[in-house]
Amino acid sequence: MTWMELLGSALSIWAVWLTARRRMLSFPIGMLSVIVYAWIFVRAQLYSDTLLQILFAGFILYGWVRWIRNLDDDGRVRIAPLPSRRAWISASVGTVGAVLLGWTMHRYTDASLPWLDAALTAFSLVAQYWQDRRHTAAWWLWIVVDTIYIGEYIYKDLYITSALYAVFVGLAVMGLRAWQQVEQASSPQSVCAPDVP
């Protein structure tokens, strides 16, 4: 599995780096990485993570469409603020999803770490949704989730994937800083421009 982990890691790093730079190429590269990681997680009996990869594929398609409709003249996506109401609703949905998925995986599968894996899965989806909607807050959530994933993957002896998530934390910090700089450099009118559906 090591060569597959290396391939998945390389694709994932590339996709996140492109996302931090607000580049559209992040979507096809991200799609390739989720395909590779879905296979890896099935083999590791991390079924919530497998499900997460399948859901990420759907979110990648959704984000691709959203970003295409919200590009600046330079081909980079415009950043949008995260309304408080959307943040609370997303966090609530993530919490409910974590409990339901954790219970299902605990009750009906031989999943390893069903509750933790389910919580990380649910909040990864929240972070991905925020990212697809172009919210800087997504990077904060990625930093938290990815840090916890590092420990989970060390526990499961997925050392390359654990190292990948350490890189993800660094890339999330880079993305956070880059997106915050864009927000600060942009006029309030352009940052708060309405979403194009």
PDB file of C-alpha atoms in Angstrom:
ATOM      1  CA  MET A   1       0.000   0.000   0.000  1.00  0.00           C
ATOM      2  CA  THR A   2       3.002   2.299   0.435  1.00  0.00           C
ATOM      3  CA  TRP A   3       3.250   3.328  -3.224  1.00  0.00           C
ATOM      4  CA  MET A   4      -0.492   4.104  -3.279  1.00  0.00           C
ATOM      5  CA  GLU A   5      -0.108   6.212  -0.141  1.00  0.00           C
ATOM      6  CA  LEU A   6       2.760   8.083  -1.802  1.00  0.00           C
ATOM      7  CA  LEU A   7       0.672   8.704  -4.927  1.00  0.00           C
ATOM      8  CA  GLY A   8      -2.355   9.791  -2.909  1.00  0.00           C
ATOM      9  CA  SER A   9      -0.181  12.029  -0.756  1.00  0.00           C
ATOM     10  CA  ALA A  10       1.442  13.732  -3.740  1.00  0.00           C
ATOM     11  CA  LEU A  11      -1.905  14.362  -5.431  1.00  0.00           C
ATOM     12  CA  SER A  12      -3.477  15.610  -2.211  1.00  0.00           C
ATOM     13  CA  ILE A  13      -0.635  18.016  -1.436  1.00  0.00           C
ATOM     14  CA  TRP A  14      -0.796  19.390  -4.959  1.00  0.00           C
ATOM     15  CA  ALA A  15      -4.584  19.854  -4.755  1.00  0.00           C
ATOM     16  CA  VAL A  16      -4.472  21.641  -1.381  1.00  0.00           C
ATOM     17  CA  TRP A  17      -1.597  23.866  -2.515  1.00  0.00           C
ATOM     18  CA  LEU A  18      -3.616  24.857  -5.594  1.00  0.00           C
ATOM     19  CA  THR A  19      -6.655  25.532  -3.388  1.00  0.00           C
ATOM     20  CA  ALA A  20      -4.598  27.779  -1.118  1.00  0.00           C
ATOM     21  CA  ARG A  21      -3.634  29.712  -4.249  1.00  0.00           C
ATOM     22  CA  ARG A  22      -7.320  29.844  -5.330  1.00  0.00           C
ATOM     23  CA  ARG A  23      -6.630  27.949  -8.571  1.00  0.00           C
ATOM     24  CA  MET A  24      -9.236  25.937 -10.505  1.00  0.00           C
ATOM     25  CA  LEU A  25      -6.798  23.092 -11.253  1.00  0.00           C
ATOM     26  CA  SER A  26      -7.261  22.062  -7.618  1.00  0.00           C
ATOM     27  CA  PHE A  27     -10.511  20.308  -8.550  1.00  0.00           C
ATOM     28  CA  PRO A  28      -9.363  17.677 -11.094  1.00  0.00           C
ATOM     29  CA  ILE A  29      -6.242  16.968  -9.028  1.00  0.00           C
ATOM     30  CA  GLY A  30      -8.399  16.675  -5.916  1.00  0.00           C
ATOM     31  CA  MET A  31     -10.699  14.215  -7.687  1.00  0.00           C
ATOM     32  CA  LEU A  32      -7.755  11.947  -8.502  1.00  0.00           C
ATOM     33  CA  SER A  33      -6.560  12.070  -4.901  1.00  0.00           C
ATOM     34  CA  VAL A  34      -9.947  11.032  -3.468  1.00  0.00           C
ATOM     35  CA  ILE A  35     -10.110   8.047  -5.795  1.00  0.00           C
ATOM     36  CA  VAL A  36      -6.709   6.847  -4.598  1.00  0.00           C
ATOM     37  CA  TYR A  37      -7.525   7.445  -0.928  1.00  0.00           C
ATOM     38  CA  ALA A  38     -10.904   5.710  -1.117  1.00  0.00           C
ATOM     39  CA  TRP A  39      -9.052   2.526  -2.086  1.00  0.00           C
ATOM     40  CA  ILE A  40      -6.469   3.000   0.695  1.00  0.00           C
ATOM     41  CA  PHE A  41      -9.120   3.495   3.386  1.00  0.00           C
ATOM     42  CA  VAL A  42     -11.134   0.444   2.341  1.00  0.00           C
ATOM     43  CA  ARG A  43      -7.997  -1.615   2.808  1.00  0.00           C
ATOM     44  CA  ALA A  44      -7.393  -0.039   6.261  1.00  0.00           C
ATOM     45  CA  GLN A  45     -11.033  -0.667   7.352  1.00  0.00           C
ATOM     46  CA  LEU A  46     -11.568   3.061   7.892  1.00  0.00           C
ATOM     47  CA  TYR A  47     -15.033   3.042   6.390  1.00  0.00           C
ATOM     48  CA  SER A  48     -16.017   6.531   7.486  1.00  0.00           C
ATOM     49  CA  ASP A  49     -12.912   7.807   5.728  1.00  0.00           C
ATOM     50  CA  THR A  50     -13.874   5.788   2.653  1.00  0.00           C
ATOM     51  CA  LEU A  51     -17.323   7.338   2.732  1.00  0.00           C
ATOM     52  CA  LEU A  52     -15.678  10.718   3.184  1.00  0.00           C
ATOM     53  CA  GLN A  53     -13.699  10.260  -0.030  1.00  0.00           C
ATOM     54  CA  ILE A  54     -16.874   9.402  -1.939  1.00  0.00           C
ATOM     55  CA  LEU A  55     -18.618  12.461  -0.516  1.00  0.00           C
ATOM     56  CA  PHE A  56     -15.551  14.584  -1.270  1.00  0.00           C
ATOM     57  CA  ALA A  57     -15.919  13.577  -4.918  1.00  0.00           C
ATOM     58  CA  GLY A  58     -19.422  15.078  -4.883  1.00  0.00           C
ATOM     59  CA  PHE A  59     -18.211  18.182  -3.060  1.00  0.00           C
ATOM     60  CA  ILE A  60     -15.390  18.575  -5.560  1.00  0.00           C
ATOM     61  CA  LEU A  61     -17.923  18.695  -8.387  1.00  0.00           C
ATOM     62  CA  TYR A  62     -20.065  21.159  -6.416  1.00  0.00           C
ATOM     63  CA  GLY A  63     -17.068  23.365  -5.584  1.00  0.00           C
ATOM     64  CA  TRP A  64     -15.834  23.293  -9.151  1.00  0.00           C
ATOM     65  CA  VAL A  65     -19.130  24.756 -10.358  1.00  0.00           C
ATOM     66  CA  ARG A  66     -19.270  27.310  -7.512  1.00  0.00           C
ATOM     67  CA  TRP A  67     -15.728  28.525  -8.105  1.00  0.00           C
ATOM     68  CA  ILE A  68     -16.147  28.808 -11.895  1.00  0.00           C
ATOM     69  CA  ARG A  69     -19.038  31.201 -11.279  1.00  0.00           C
ATOM     70  CA  ASN A  70     -17.031  33.359  -8.855  1.00  0.00           C
ATOM     71  CA  LEU A  71     -13.704  34.049 -10.546  1.00  0.00           C
ATOM     72  CA  ASP A  72     -11.761  37.296 -10.586  1.00  0.00           C
ATOM     73  CA  ASP A  73     -10.308  38.645 -13.816  1.00  0.00           C
ATOM     74  CA  ASP A  74      -7.015  36.890 -13.004  1.00  0.00           C
ATOM     75  CA  GLY A  75      -8.719  33.466 -12.926  1.00  0.00           C
ATOM     76  CA  ARG A  76      -8.606  33.112  -9.130  1.00  0.00           C
ATOM     77  CA  VAL A  77     -11.702  32.595  -7.052  1.00  0.00           C
ATOM     78  CA  ARG A  78     -13.148  35.480  -5.046  1.00  0.00           C
ATOM     79  CA  ILE A  79     -13.378  34.960  -1.282  1.00  0.00           C
ATOM     80  CA  ALA A  80     -16.740  35.347   0.466  1.00  0.00           C
ATOM     81  CA  PRO A  81     -17.476  35.980   4.159  1.00  0.00           C
ATOM     82  CA  LEU A  82     -19.032  33.212   6.269  1.00  0.00           C
ATOM     83  CA  PRO A  83     -22.350  34.424   7.702  1.00  0.00           C
ATOM     84  CA  SER A  84     -22.830  33.546  11.395  1.00  0.00           C
ATOM     85  CA  ARG A  85     -26.082  31.749  10.688  1.00  0.00           C
ATOM     86  CA  ARG A  86     -24.450  29.499   8.081  1.00  0.00           C
ATOM     87  CA  ALA A  87     -21.573  28.768  10.477  1.00  0.00           C
ATOM     88  CA  TRP A  88     -23.968  27.657  13.261  1.00  0.00           C
ATOM     89  CA  ILE A  89     -26.137  25.597  10.935  1.00  0.00           C
ATOM     90  CA  SER A  90     -23.078  23.891   9.418  1.00  0.00           C
ATOM     91  CA  ALA A  91     -21.613  23.136  12.866  1.00  0.00           C
ATOM     92  CA  SER A  92     -24.954  21.690  14.007  1.00  0.00           C
ATOM     93  CA  VAL A  93     -25.269  19.516  10.918  1.00  0.00           C
ATOM     94  CA  GLY A  94     -21.679  18.360  11.435  1.00  0.00           C
ATOM     95  CA  THR A  95     -22.397  17.396  15.044  1.00  0.00           C
ATOM     96  CA  VAL A  96     -25.569  15.473  14.183  1.00  0.00           C
ATOM     97  CA  GLY A  97     -23.789  13.792  11.278  1.00  0.00           C
ATOM     98  CA  ALA A  98     -20.899  12.765  13.531  1.00  0.00           C
ATOM     99  CA  VAL A  99     -23.221  11.149  16.074  1.00  0.00           C
ATOM    100  CA  LEU A 100     -25.345   9.335  13.487  1.00  0.00           C
ATOM    101  CA  LEU A 101     -22.378   8.106  11.468  1.00  0.00           C
ATOM    102  CA  GLY A 102     -20.450   7.097  14.587  1.00  0.00           C
ATOM    103  CA  TRP A 103     -23.408   5.093  15.915  1.00  0.00           C
ATOM    104  CA  THR A 104     -23.937   3.415  12.522  1.00  0.00           C
ATOM    105  CA  MET A 105     -20.278   2.477  12.140  1.00  0.00           C
ATOM    106  CA  HIS A 106     -20.068   1.272  15.752  1.00  0.00           C
ATOM    107  CA  ARG A 107     -23.243  -0.793  15.520  1.00  0.00           C
ATOM    108  CA  TYR A 108     -23.092  -2.263  12.021  1.00  0.00           C
ATOM    109  CA  THR A 109     -19.457  -2.486  10.936  1.00  0.00           C
ATOM    110  CA  ASP A 110     -16.062  -3.617  12.129  1.00  0.00           C
ATOM    111  CA  ALA A 111     -14.773  -0.059  11.684  1.00  0.00           C
ATOM    112  CA  SER A 112     -11.702   0.909  13.616  1.00  0.00           C
ATOM    113  CA  LEU A 113     -12.202   4.042  15.792  1.00  0.00           C
ATOM    114  CA  PRO A 114     -15.817   4.477  14.632  1.00  0.00           C
ATOM    115  CA  TRP A 115     -16.689   7.523  16.770  1.00  0.00           C
ATOM    116  CA  LEU A 116     -13.514   9.508  16.168  1.00  0.00           C
ATOM    117  CA  ASP A 117     -13.433   8.639  12.491  1.00  0.00           C
ATOM    118  CA  ALA A 118     -17.088   9.649  12.117  1.00  0.00           C
ATOM    119  CA  ALA A 119     -16.537  13.001  13.834  1.00  0.00           C
ATOM    120  CA  LEU A 120     -13.529  13.772  11.665  1.00  0.00           C
ATOM    121  CA  THR A 121     -15.497  12.740   8.589  1.00  0.00           C
ATOM    122  CA  ALA A 122     -18.458  14.958   9.450  1.00  0.00           C
ATOM    123  CA  PHE A 123     -16.359  18.024  10.195  1.00  0.00           C
ATOM    124  CA  SER A 124     -14.165  17.462   7.150  1.00  0.00           C
ATOM    125  CA  LEU A 125     -17.356  17.746   5.111  1.00  0.00           C
ATOM    126  CA  VAL A 126     -18.243  20.988   6.879  1.00  0.00           C
ATOM    127  CA  ALA A 127     -14.756  22.330   6.102  1.00  0.00           C
ATOM    128  CA  GLN A 128     -15.061  21.229   2.474  1.00  0.00           C
ATOM    129  CA  TYR A 129     -18.486  22.874   2.180  1.00  0.00           C
ATOM    130  CA  TRP A 130     -17.092  26.134   3.572  1.00  0.00           C
ATOM    131  CA  GLN A 131     -14.153  25.893   1.192  1.00  0.00           C
ATOM    132  CA  ASP A 132     -16.462  25.287  -1.773  1.00  0.00           C
ATOM    133  CA  ARG A 133     -18.445  28.384  -0.686  1.00  0.00           C
ATOM    134  CA  ARG A 134     -15.116  30.287  -0.598  1.00  0.00           C
ATOM    135  CA  HIS A 135     -15.021  31.021   3.149  1.00  0.00           C
ATOM    136  CA  THR A 136     -11.673  31.689   4.835  1.00  0.00           C
ATOM    137  CA  ALA A 137     -13.030  30.015   7.995  1.00  0.00           C
ATOM    138  CA  ALA A 138     -12.645  26.677   6.212  1.00  0.00           C
ATOM    139  CA  TRP A 139      -8.885  26.878   6.782  1.00  0.00           C
ATOM    140  CA  TRP A 140      -9.339  27.197  10.562  1.00  0.00           C
ATOM    141  CA  LEU A 141     -11.495  24.078  10.617  1.00  0.00           C
ATOM    142  CA  TRP A 142      -9.046  22.189   8.389  1.00  0.00           C
ATOM    143  CA  ILE A 143      -6.218  22.996  10.809  1.00  0.00           C
ATOM    144  CA  VAL A 144      -8.139  21.452  13.732  1.00  0.00           C
ATOM    145  CA  VAL A 145      -9.430  18.395  11.849  1.00  0.00           C
ATOM    146  CA  ASP A 146      -6.126  17.617  10.145  1.00  0.00           C
ATOM    147  CA  THR A 147      -4.209  17.870  13.412  1.00  0.00           C
ATOM    148  CA  ILE A 148      -6.469  15.217  14.956  1.00  0.00           C
ATOM    149  CA  TYR A 149      -6.182  13.063  11.830  1.00  0.00           C
ATOM    150  CA  ILE A 150      -2.396  12.937  12.327  1.00  0.00           C
ATOM    151  CA  GLY A 151      -2.858  11.024  15.573  1.00  0.00           C
ATOM    152  CA  GLU A 152      -5.504   8.729  14.124  1.00  0.00           C
ATOM    153  CA  TYR A 153      -3.306   7.700  11.219  1.00  0.00           C
ATOM    154  CA  ILE A 154      -0.267   7.126  13.447  1.00  0.00           C
ATOM    155  CA  TYR A 155      -2.460   4.842  15.555  1.00  0.00           C
ATOM    156  CA  LYS A 156      -3.478   2.941  12.382  1.00  0.00           C
ATOM    157  CA  ASP A 157       0.162   2.630  11.207  1.00  0.00           C
ATOM    158  CA  LEU A 158      -0.533   4.818   8.161  1.00  0.00           C
ATOM    159  CA  TYR A 159       2.660   6.777   8.647  1.00  0.00           C
ATOM    160  CA  ILE A 160       2.852   8.266   5.163  1.00  0.00           C
ATOM    161  CA  THR A 161      -0.738   9.450   5.450  1.00  0.00           C
ATOM    162  CA  SER A 162      -0.017  10.840   8.913  1.00  0.00           C
ATOM    163  CA  ALA A 163       2.932  12.778   7.488  1.00  0.00           C
ATOM    164  CA  LEU A 164       0.642  13.959   4.689  1.00  0.00           C
ATOM    165  CA  TYR A 165      -1.764  15.390   7.245  1.00  0.00           C
ATOM    166  CA  ALA A 166       1.100  17.185   8.972  1.00  0.00           C
ATOM    167  CA  VAL A 167       1.826  18.778   5.589  1.00  0.00           C
ATOM    168  CA  PHE A 168      -1.898  19.561   5.277  1.00  0.00           C
ATOM    169  CA  VAL A 169      -1.773  21.474   8.557  1.00  0.00           C
ATOM    170  CA  GLY A 170       1.099  23.539   7.177  1.00  0.00           C
ATOM    171  CA  LEU A 171      -0.746  24.091   3.891  1.00  0.00           C
ATOM    172  CA  ALA A 172      -3.897  25.077   5.793  1.00  0.00           C
ATOM    173  CA  VAL A 173      -1.909  27.687   7.713  1.00  0.00           C
ATOM    174  CA  MET A 174      -0.509  28.905   4.388  1.00  0.00           C
ATOM    175  CA  GLY A 175      -4.011  28.980   2.858  1.00  0.00           C
ATOM    176  CA  LEU A 176      -5.417  30.823   5.861  1.00  0.00           C
ATOM    177  CA  ARG A 177      -2.741  33.512   5.649  1.00  0.00           C
ATOM    178  CA  ALA A 178      -3.072  33.853   1.876  1.00  0.00           C
ATOM    179  CA  TRP A 179      -6.863  34.143   1.954  1.00  0.00           C
ATOM    180  CA  GLN A 180      -6.734  36.583   4.878  1.00  0.00           C
ATOM    181  CA  GLN A 181      -4.293  38.764   2.903  1.00  0.00           C
ATOM    182  CA  VAL A 182      -6.686  38.789  -0.050  1.00  0.00           C
ATOM    183  CA  GLU A 183      -9.548  39.761   2.266  1.00  0.00           C
ATOM    184  CA  GLN A 184      -7.503  42.594   3.774  1.00  0.00           C
ATOM    185  CA  ALA A 185      -6.294  43.831   0.385  1.00  0.00           C
ATOM    186  CA  SER A 186      -9.777  43.756  -1.166  1.00  0.00           C
ATOM    187  CA  SER A 187     -12.296  46.468  -0.672  1.00  0.00           C
ATOM    188  CA  PRO A 188     -15.224  45.546   1.593  1.00  0.00           C
ATOM    189  CA  GLN A 189     -17.496  45.791  -1.441  1.00  0.00           C
ATOM    190  CA  SER A 190     -15.631  43.141  -3.464  1.00  0.00           C
ATOM    191  CA  VAL A 191     -15.156  40.773  -0.493  1.00  0.00           C
ATOM    192  CA  CYS A 192     -18.819  40.978   0.476  1.00  0.00           C
ATOM    193  CA  ALA A 193     -20.128  40.705  -3.066  1.00  0.00           C
ATOM    194  CA  PRO A 194     -23.096  38.354  -3.247  1.00  0.00           C
ATOM    195  CA  ASP A 195     -22.562  34.749  -4.159  1.00  0.00           C
ATOM    196  CA  VAL A 196     -23.294  33.742  -7.704  1.00  0.00           C
ATOM    197  CA  PRO A 197     -25.329  30.517  -7.387  1.00  0.00           C
TER     198      PRO A 197
END
